[in-house]
Tab-separated table of C-alpha atoms in Angstrom:
chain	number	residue	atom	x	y	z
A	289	UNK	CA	-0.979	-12.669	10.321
A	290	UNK	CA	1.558	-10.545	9.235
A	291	UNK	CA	1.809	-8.269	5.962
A	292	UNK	CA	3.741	-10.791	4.144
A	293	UNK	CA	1.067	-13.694	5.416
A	294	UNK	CA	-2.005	-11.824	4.483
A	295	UNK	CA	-0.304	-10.281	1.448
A	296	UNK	CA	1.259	-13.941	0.049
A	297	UNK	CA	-2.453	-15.495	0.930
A	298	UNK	CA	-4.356	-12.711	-1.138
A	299	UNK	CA	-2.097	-13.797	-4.408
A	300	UNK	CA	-2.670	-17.243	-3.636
A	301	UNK	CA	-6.448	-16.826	-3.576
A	302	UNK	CA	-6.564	-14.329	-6.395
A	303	UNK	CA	-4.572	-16.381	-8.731
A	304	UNK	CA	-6.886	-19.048	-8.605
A	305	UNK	CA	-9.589	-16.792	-9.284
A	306	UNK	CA	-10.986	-16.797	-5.279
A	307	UNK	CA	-11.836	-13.157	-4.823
A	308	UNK	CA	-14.729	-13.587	-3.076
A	309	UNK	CA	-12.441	-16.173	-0.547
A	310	UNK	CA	-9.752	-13.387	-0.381
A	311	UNK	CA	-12.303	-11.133	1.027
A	312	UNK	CA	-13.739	-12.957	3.167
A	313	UNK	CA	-10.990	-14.669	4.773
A	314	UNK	CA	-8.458	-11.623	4.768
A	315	UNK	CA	-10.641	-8.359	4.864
A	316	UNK	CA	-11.243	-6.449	8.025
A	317	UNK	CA	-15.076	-5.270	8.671
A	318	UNK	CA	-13.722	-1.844	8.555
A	319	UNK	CA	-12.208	-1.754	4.848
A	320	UNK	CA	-11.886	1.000	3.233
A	321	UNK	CA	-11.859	0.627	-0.651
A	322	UNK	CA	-10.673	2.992	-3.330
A	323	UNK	CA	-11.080	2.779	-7.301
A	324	UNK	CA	-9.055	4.772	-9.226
A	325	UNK	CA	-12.433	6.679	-10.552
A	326	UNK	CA	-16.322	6.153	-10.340
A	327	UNK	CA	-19.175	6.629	-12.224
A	328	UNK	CA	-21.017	9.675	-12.924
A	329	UNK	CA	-22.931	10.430	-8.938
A	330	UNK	CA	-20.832	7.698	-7.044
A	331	UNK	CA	-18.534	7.663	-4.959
A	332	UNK	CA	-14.913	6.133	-5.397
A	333	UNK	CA	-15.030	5.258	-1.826
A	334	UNK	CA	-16.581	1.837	-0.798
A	335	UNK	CA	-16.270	1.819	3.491
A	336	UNK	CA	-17.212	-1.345	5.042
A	337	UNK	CA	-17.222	-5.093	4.557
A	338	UNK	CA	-20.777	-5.063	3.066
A	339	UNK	CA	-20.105	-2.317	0.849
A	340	UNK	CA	-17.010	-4.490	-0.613
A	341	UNK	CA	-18.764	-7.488	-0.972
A	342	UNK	CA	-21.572	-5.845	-2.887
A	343	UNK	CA	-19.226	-4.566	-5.270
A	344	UNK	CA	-17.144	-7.543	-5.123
A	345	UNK	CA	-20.334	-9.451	-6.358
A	346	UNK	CA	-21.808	-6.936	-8.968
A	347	UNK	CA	-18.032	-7.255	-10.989
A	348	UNK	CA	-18.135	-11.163	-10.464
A	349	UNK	CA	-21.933	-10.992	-11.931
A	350	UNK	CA	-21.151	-9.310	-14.828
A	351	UNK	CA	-17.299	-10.283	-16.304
A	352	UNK	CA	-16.716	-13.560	-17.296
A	353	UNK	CA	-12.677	-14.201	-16.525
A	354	UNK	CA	-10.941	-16.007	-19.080
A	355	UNK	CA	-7.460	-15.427	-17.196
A	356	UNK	CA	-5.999	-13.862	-13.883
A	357	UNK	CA	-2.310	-13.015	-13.413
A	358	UNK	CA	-1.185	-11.914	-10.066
A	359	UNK	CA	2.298	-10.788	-9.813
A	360	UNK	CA	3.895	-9.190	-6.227
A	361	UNK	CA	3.263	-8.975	-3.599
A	362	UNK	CA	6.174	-6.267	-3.151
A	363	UNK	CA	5.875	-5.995	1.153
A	364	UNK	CA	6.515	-2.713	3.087
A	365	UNK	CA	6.182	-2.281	6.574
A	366	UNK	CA	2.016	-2.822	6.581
A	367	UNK	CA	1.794	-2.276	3.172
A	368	UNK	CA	2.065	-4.216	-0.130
A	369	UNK	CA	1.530	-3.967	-3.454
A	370	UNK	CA	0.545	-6.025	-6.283
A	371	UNK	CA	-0.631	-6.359	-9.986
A	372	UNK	CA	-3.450	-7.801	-11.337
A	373	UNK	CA	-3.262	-8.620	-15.340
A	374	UNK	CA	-6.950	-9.888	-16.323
A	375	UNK	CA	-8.493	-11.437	-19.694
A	376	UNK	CA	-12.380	-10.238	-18.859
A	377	UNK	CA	-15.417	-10.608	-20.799
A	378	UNK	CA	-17.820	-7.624	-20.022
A	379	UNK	CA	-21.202	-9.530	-19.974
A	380	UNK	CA	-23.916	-7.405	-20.560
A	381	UNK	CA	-21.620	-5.978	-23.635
A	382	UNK	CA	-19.985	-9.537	-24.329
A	383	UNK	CA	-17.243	-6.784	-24.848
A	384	UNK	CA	-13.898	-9.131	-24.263
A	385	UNK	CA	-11.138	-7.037	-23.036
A	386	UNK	CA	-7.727	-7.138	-21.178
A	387	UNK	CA	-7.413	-5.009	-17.763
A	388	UNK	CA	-4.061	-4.389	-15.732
A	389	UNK	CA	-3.944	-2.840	-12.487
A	390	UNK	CA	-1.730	-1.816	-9.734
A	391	UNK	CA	-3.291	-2.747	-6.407
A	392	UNK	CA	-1.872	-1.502	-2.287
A	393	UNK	CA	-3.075	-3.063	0.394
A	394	UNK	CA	-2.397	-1.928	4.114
A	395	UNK	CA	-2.892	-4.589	6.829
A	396	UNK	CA	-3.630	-4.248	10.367
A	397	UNK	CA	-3.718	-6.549	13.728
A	398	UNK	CA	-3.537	-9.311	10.372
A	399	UNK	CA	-6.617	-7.821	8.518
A	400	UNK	CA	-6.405	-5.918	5.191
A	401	UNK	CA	-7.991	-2.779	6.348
A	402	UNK	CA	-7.629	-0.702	3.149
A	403	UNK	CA	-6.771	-1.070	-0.916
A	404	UNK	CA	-6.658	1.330	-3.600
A	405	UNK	CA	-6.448	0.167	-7.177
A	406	UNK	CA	-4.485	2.515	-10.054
A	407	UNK	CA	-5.857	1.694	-13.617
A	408	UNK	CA	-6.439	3.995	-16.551
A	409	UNK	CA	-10.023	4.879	-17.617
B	258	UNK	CA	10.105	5.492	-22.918
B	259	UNK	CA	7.144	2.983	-22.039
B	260	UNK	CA	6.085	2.624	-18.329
B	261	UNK	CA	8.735	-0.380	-17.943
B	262	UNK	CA	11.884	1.620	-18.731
B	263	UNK	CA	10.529	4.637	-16.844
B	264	UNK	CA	9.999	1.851	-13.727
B	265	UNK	CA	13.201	0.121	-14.618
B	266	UNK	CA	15.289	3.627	-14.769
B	267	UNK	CA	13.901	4.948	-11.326
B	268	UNK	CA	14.704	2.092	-9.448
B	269	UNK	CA	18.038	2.388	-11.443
B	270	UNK	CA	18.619	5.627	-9.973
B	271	UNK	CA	17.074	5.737	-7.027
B	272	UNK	CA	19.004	2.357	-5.483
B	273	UNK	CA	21.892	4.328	-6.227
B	274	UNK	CA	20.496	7.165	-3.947
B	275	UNK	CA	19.936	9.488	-7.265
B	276	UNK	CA	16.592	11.077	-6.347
B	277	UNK	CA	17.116	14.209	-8.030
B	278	UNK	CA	18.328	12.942	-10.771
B	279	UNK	CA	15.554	10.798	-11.396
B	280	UNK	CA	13.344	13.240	-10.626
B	281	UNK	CA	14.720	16.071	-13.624
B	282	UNK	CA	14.832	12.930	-15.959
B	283	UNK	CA	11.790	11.337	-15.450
B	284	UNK	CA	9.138	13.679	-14.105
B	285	UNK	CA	6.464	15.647	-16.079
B	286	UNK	CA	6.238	19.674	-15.046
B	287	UNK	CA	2.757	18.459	-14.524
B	288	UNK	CA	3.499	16.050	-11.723
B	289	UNK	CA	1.488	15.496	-9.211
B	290	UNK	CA	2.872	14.090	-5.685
B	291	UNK	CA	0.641	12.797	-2.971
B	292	UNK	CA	2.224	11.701	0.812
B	293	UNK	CA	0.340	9.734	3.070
B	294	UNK	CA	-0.371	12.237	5.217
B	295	UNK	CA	0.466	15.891	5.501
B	296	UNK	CA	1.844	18.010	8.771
B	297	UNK	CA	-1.528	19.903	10.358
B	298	UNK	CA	-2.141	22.609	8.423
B	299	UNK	CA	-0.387	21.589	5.248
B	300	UNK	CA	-1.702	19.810	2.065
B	301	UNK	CA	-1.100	16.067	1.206
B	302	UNK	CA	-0.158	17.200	-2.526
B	303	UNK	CA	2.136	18.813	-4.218
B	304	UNK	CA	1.579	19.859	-7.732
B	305	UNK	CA	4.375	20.817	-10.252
B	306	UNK	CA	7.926	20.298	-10.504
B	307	UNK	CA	9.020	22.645	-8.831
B	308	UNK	CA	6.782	21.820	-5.403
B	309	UNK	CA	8.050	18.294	-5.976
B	310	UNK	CA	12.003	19.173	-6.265
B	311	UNK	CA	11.007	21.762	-3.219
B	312	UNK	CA	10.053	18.623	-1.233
B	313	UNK	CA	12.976	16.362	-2.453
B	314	UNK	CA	15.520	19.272	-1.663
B	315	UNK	CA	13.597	19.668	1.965
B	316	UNK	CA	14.225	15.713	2.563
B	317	UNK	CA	17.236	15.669	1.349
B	318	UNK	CA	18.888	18.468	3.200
B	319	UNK	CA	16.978	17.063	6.602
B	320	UNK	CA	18.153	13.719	5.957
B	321	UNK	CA	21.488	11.717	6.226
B	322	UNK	CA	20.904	8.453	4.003
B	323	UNK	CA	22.698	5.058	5.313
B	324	UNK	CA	21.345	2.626	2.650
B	325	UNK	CA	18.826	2.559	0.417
B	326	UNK	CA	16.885	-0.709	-0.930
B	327	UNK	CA	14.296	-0.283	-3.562
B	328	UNK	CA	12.079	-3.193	-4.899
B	329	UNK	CA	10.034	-3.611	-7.844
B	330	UNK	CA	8.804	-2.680	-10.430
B	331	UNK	CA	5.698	-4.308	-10.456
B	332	UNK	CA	4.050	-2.946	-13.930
B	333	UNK	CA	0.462	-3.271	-14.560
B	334	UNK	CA	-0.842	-0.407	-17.923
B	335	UNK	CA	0.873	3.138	-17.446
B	336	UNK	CA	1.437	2.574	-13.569
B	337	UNK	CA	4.028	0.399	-11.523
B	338	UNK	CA	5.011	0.261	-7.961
B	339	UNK	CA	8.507	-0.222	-5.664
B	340	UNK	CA	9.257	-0.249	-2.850
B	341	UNK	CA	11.542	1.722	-0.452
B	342	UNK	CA	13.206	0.374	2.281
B	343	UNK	CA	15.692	3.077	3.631
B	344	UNK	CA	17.929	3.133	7.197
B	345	UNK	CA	18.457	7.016	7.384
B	346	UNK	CA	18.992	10.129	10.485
B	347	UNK	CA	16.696	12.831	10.092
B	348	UNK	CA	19.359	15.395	11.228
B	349	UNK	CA	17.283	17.981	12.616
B	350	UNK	CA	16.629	15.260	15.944
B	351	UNK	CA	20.216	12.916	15.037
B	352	UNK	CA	17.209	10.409	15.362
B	353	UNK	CA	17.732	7.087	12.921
B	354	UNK	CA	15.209	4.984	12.003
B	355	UNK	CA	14.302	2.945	9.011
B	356	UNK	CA	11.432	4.030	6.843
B	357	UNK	CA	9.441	1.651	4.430
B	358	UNK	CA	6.961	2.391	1.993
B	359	UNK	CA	5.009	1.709	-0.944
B	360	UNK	CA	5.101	3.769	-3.633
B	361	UNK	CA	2.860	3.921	-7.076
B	362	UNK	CA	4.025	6.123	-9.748
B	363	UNK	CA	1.831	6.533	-13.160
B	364	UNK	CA	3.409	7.336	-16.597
B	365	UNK	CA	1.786	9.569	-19.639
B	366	UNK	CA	3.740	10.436	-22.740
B	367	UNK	CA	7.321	8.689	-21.257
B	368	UNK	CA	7.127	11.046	-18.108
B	369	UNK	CA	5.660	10.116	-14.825
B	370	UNK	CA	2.929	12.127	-13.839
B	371	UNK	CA	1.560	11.033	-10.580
B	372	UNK	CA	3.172	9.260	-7.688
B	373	UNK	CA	1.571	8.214	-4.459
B	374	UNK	CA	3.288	7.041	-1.304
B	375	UNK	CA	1.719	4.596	1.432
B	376	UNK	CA	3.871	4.451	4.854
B	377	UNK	CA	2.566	4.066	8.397
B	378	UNK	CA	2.371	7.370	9.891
């Protein structure tokens, strides 16, 4: 696939809520992943399918989503951009919030190989 | 200005090839700029505005610009993202090509204070 495949599939999937399909389908085993900040002792780096998935699952765990709002992609060579606009709960808070992020994804041989997410904290 | 009219006035400006401009009337002293990738020996950031005009001056001097197509803005909280599609000869090698890229800029008091670009190197 090329960027605009893989980067029009990703906001089909994620605006019906499928992140966990978006990975799996679309992610390379060698994804690098990149929050804009981490927690006290960890690293803002997740390398690796695994490593995704794991975190991938903890957030699905613990938000409940009330809504999802893709908008993009905006393509560029192997890169694209999109935002995600969120209505979360945070679970083990029940602390109900609204997130908005700026996402980049770079694709290669038709497999998103990297992402880094921009969001205030 | 919120992050939407800072997004909406550097695509403004920058589709009409206005770089520096948008650069005195939108940046923060504090900005910080980071490239995809650095030449060996040199850093990936530049911090200041004075580093970043240094940079814009450098690319503009090197560069003869044939069109210029920006996309966007996506906005998502204090950040947004374009894109730039450009057709331009770096003069040093009278070699054209056409560069595209992602780029995420983040905004603080009206002033954008971080941008990030993501190009294939």
């Amino acid at each position: 696939m090329k960027t605009q495949e893989v980067a029009d599939t990703l906001v089909r999937l994620c605006s019906q809520g499928k992140f966990e399909e978006a990975t799996k389908a679309l992610y390379s085993p060698d994804i690098v992943s990149v929050e804009a900040g981490a927690p006290p002792g960890q690293s803002r780096e997740a390398k690796g399918l695994a490593a995704v998935m794991a975190k991938g699952e903890w957030w699905v765990a613990n938000h409940e989503v009330h809504s999802v709002k893709v908008e993009g992609p905006l393509v560029a060579g192997s890169h694209f951009a999109v935002t995600f606009k969120m209505d979360v709960t945070f679970k083990p808070e029940s602390r109900r919030f609204q997130m908005e992020e700026v996402a980049v994804y770079k694709v290669a041989d038709g497999k998103v190989v990297y992402e880094q997410f921009f969001y205030d904290m």
